[in-house]
Coordinates of C-alpha atoms in Angstrom, one line a residue:
G1 CA 4.6 104.3 92.5
S2 CA 6.7 105.6 95.4
T3 CA 9.1 108.5 95.8
T4 CA 12.7 108.1 97.1
A5 CA 14.8 111.0 98.2
F6 CA 18.6 111.1 97.5
K7 CA 20.7 111.0 100.6
S8 CA 24.2 111.7 99.2
Y9 CA 26.0 113.2 96.3
V10 CA 25.6 111.3 93.0
L11 CA 27.9 111.0 90.0
S12 CA 26.2 112.8 87.3
A13 CA 27.3 112.4 83.7
K14 CA 27.5 115.4 81.3
F15 CA 27.8 117.9 84.1
L16 CA 30.5 120.0 85.7
T17 CA 30.3 122.2 88.9
M18 CA 31.2 125.8 88.9
A19 CA 31.9 127.7 92.2
V20 CA 31.8 131.5 91.9
W21 CA 33.4 134.2 94.1
D22 CA 31.8 137.6 93.3
N23 CA 33.2 141.1 93.8
L24 CA 36.8 140.3 92.9
G25 CA 38.8 143.0 91.1
G26 CA 41.6 142.3 88.6
T27 CA 42.0 139.9 85.7
A28 CA 44.7 137.5 86.9
V29 CA 44.0 134.0 88.3
A30 CA 46.0 135.1 91.4
N31 CA 43.3 137.6 92.2
L32 CA 41.1 134.6 92.8
T33 CA 43.5 132.2 94.4
D34 CA 45.0 134.8 96.8
D35 CA 41.5 135.8 98.1
A36 CA 40.7 134.6 101.7
R37 CA 37.2 133.5 100.7
Y38 CA 38.6 131.2 98.0
Q39 CA 41.2 129.8 100.3
A40 CA 38.5 129.1 102.8
G41 CA 36.4 127.3 100.2
T42 CA 33.4 129.6 100.6
P43 CA 32.0 130.6 97.2
D44 CA 29.1 133.0 96.8
R45 CA 27.3 130.6 94.5
N46 CA 27.5 127.1 93.2
L47 CA 26.3 126.4 89.7
I48 CA 26.1 123.5 87.3
I49 CA 27.5 123.5 83.7
A50 CA 25.4 121.2 81.6
G51 CA 27.0 119.7 78.4
N52 CA 30.3 120.8 77.0
F53 CA 33.3 122.2 78.9
D54 CA 32.2 125.7 78.3
S55 CA 31.2 128.0 81.2
T56 CA 29.4 130.5 78.9
P57 CA 25.8 129.3 79.5
A58 CA 26.3 128.9 83.2
Y59 CA 27.2 132.4 84.4
Q60 CA 27.7 135.9 82.9
A61 CA 28.9 138.8 85.1
D62 CA 31.8 141.1 85.9
N63 CA 34.5 141.1 88.5
Y64 CA 34.3 137.5 89.7
G65 CA 36.5 134.4 89.9
A66 CA 35.4 130.8 89.3
Q67 CA 36.5 127.2 89.7
V68 CA 35.1 124.6 87.4
D69 CA 35.4 121.0 88.6
G70 CA 34.6 117.5 87.5
F71 CA 35.9 114.3 86.0
L72 CA 37.2 113.6 82.6
I73 CA 36.5 110.0 81.4
P74 CA 38.2 109.2 78.0
K75 CA 36.7 106.4 75.9
Q76 CA 40.0 105.8 74.1
S77 CA 43.4 105.2 75.6
G78 CA 46.2 107.4 74.1
S79 CA 48.1 110.6 74.4
Y80 CA 46.2 113.9 74.4
N81 CA 46.9 117.6 74.1
F82 CA 44.6 119.9 76.1
Y83 CA 43.7 123.4 75.1
I84 CA 42.3 126.3 77.2
S85 CA 40.7 129.5 76.1
S86 CA 39.2 132.2 78.3
D87 CA 38.2 135.8 79.1
D88 CA 40.1 136.8 81.1
A89 CA 43.0 134.7 82.5
S90 CA 42.6 131.0 83.3
E91 CA 44.5 127.9 84.4
L92 CA 43.8 124.2 83.5
W93 CA 44.6 121.5 86.0
L94 CA 44.5 117.7 85.6
S95 CA 45.0 114.9 88.0
T96 CA 46.7 111.5 87.4
D97 CA 43.6 109.9 89.0
E98 CA 40.2 110.9 90.3
T99 CA 41.5 112.7 93.3
T100 CA 42.0 116.5 93.5
A101 CA 45.1 115.9 95.6
K102 CA 47.1 115.0 92.5
L103 CA 45.9 117.9 90.3
E104 CA 48.8 119.5 88.3
K105 CA 48.6 122.7 86.2
I106 CA 49.0 121.7 82.5
A107 CA 48.1 124.9 80.7
E108 CA 47.1 128.5 81.3
E109 CA 46.0 131.6 79.6
T110 CA 47.6 134.6 81.2
D111 CA 45.8 137.3 79.2
C112 CA 42.5 137.1 77.4
C113 CA 40.6 135.7 74.6
E114 CA 43.1 133.5 72.8
G115 CA 41.7 130.7 70.6
F116 CA 42.9 127.1 70.7
V117 CA 46.4 126.8 69.1
E118 CA 48.6 123.9 68.2
Y119 CA 51.2 122.8 70.8
G120 CA 54.4 124.7 70.4
T121 CA 52.7 127.5 68.4
L122 CA 52.9 131.1 69.7
N123 CA 49.5 132.6 70.5
D124 CA 48.7 136.3 70.1
D125 CA 50.6 137.0 73.3
G126 CA 53.7 135.2 72.1
A127 CA 53.2 132.4 74.6
T128 CA 52.7 128.6 74.1
S129 CA 51.2 127.9 77.6
T130 CA 47.6 127.7 76.4
T131 CA 48.2 124.1 75.1
S132 CA 49.5 121.2 77.2
E133 CA 52.2 118.8 76.3
L134 CA 50.9 115.3 75.4
I135 CA 49.3 113.5 78.4
T136 CA 48.7 109.8 78.4
L137 CA 45.2 108.7 79.5
T138 CA 43.5 105.3 79.9
A139 CA 40.0 104.6 78.6
G140 CA 37.3 104.3 81.2
R141 CA 39.3 105.9 84.1
R142 CA 38.1 109.0 85.8
Y143 CA 40.6 111.9 86.0
A144 CA 39.8 115.0 88.2
I145 CA 39.9 118.1 86.0
R146 CA 39.7 121.8 87.1
A147 CA 39.7 125.1 85.4
L148 CA 40.2 128.4 87.2
V149 CA 39.1 131.7 85.5
K150 CA 39.3 135.3 86.6
E151 CA 36.8 137.7 84.9
G152 CA 37.3 141.4 84.9
G153 CA 34.8 143.2 82.6
G154 CA 33.2 142.6 79.3
G155 CA 32.7 139.0 78.0
D156 CA 33.5 136.0 80.1
Y157 CA 34.1 132.3 79.6
V158 CA 36.5 129.4 80.0
R159 CA 36.6 126.7 77.5
V160 CA 38.6 123.5 77.4
A161 CA 39.3 121.3 74.3
W162 CA 41.4 118.1 73.7
K163 CA 42.5 115.8 71.0
L164 CA 44.4 112.6 70.5
D165 CA 47.9 113.0 69.0
S166 CA 46.7 111.1 66.0
D167 CA 43.8 113.5 65.4
Q168 CA 44.5 115.8 62.5
T169 CA 41.9 118.4 63.4
A170 CA 43.4 121.8 63.4
A171 CA 43.4 123.3 66.9
A172 CA 41.5 126.4 65.7
N173 CA 38.7 124.1 64.6
L174 CA 38.4 122.2 68.0
T175 CA 35.2 122.6 70.1
P176 CA 35.0 122.3 73.9
I177 CA 35.1 118.7 75.3
P178 CA 31.7 117.1 74.9
G179 CA 29.6 116.2 77.9
E180 CA 29.8 112.5 77.1
F181 CA 33.4 112.6 78.5
L182 CA 32.5 114.6 81.6
A183 CA 30.9 114.0 84.9
T184 CA 30.7 115.5 88.4
Y185 CA 29.3 114.7 91.9
A186 CA 26.2 116.8 92.2
N187 CA 24.3 117.5 95.4
P188 CA 20.7 116.3 94.7
V189 CA 19.2 118.0 97.8
G190 CA 15.5 118.6 97.2
A191 CA 15.5 116.2 94.3
S192 CA 13.6 112.9 94.2
V193 CA 13.0 109.9 92.0
T194 CA 9.6 108.5 91.4
I195 CA 9.4 104.7 91.0
A196 CA 6.6 104.0 88.6
T197 CA 6.7 100.2 88.9
E198 CA 7.8 98.5 92.1
P199 CA 10.5 95.8 91.4
A200 CA 9.4 92.2 92.0
D201 CA 11.0 90.2 94.9
T202 CA 13.8 87.8 93.7
T203 CA 15.6 85.0 95.5
A204 CA 18.9 83.9 94.0
E205 CA 22.3 82.7 95.0

């Protein structure tokens, strides 16, 4: 066989990227977004989240901010609610297409550690913002999705769930969006593919 090196970013299913800015005080998302390093797009580390929309396995630390990016690809057209839960504060952004230029904030957690709650239901902080209004999505289309999270001390995570308006599952019983609906462009520098069997030449119109 032969070995072929990747030369560009590739769309990788079931993954999200996570950019991390270390040594940031505070617990508000603004402590991240107001930082000059964030605005310059120069994170201290770039990580991969494998599987569900849950940052817990990817990174555990204190006093950092993170931006989780990728694509959401629904398999069923319809209207969806989105739910965000985090430690500490977080924001959830969704685009109307696959570009980040059209990202709009659809939900946020301004404090810490709320679970997923039904739309219009007050969470422990007396707020409803952790759940989005219904958003119409088309099956097979890619939608850019982003979560921002600011960690102070103690536990840390950001989790995002969703469900169709026809889904009767209680919000409290939802789990993070499965990897089968997620993807990201990953940098495969240093990676290679080994071709075990060379393809046969073919001539065709």
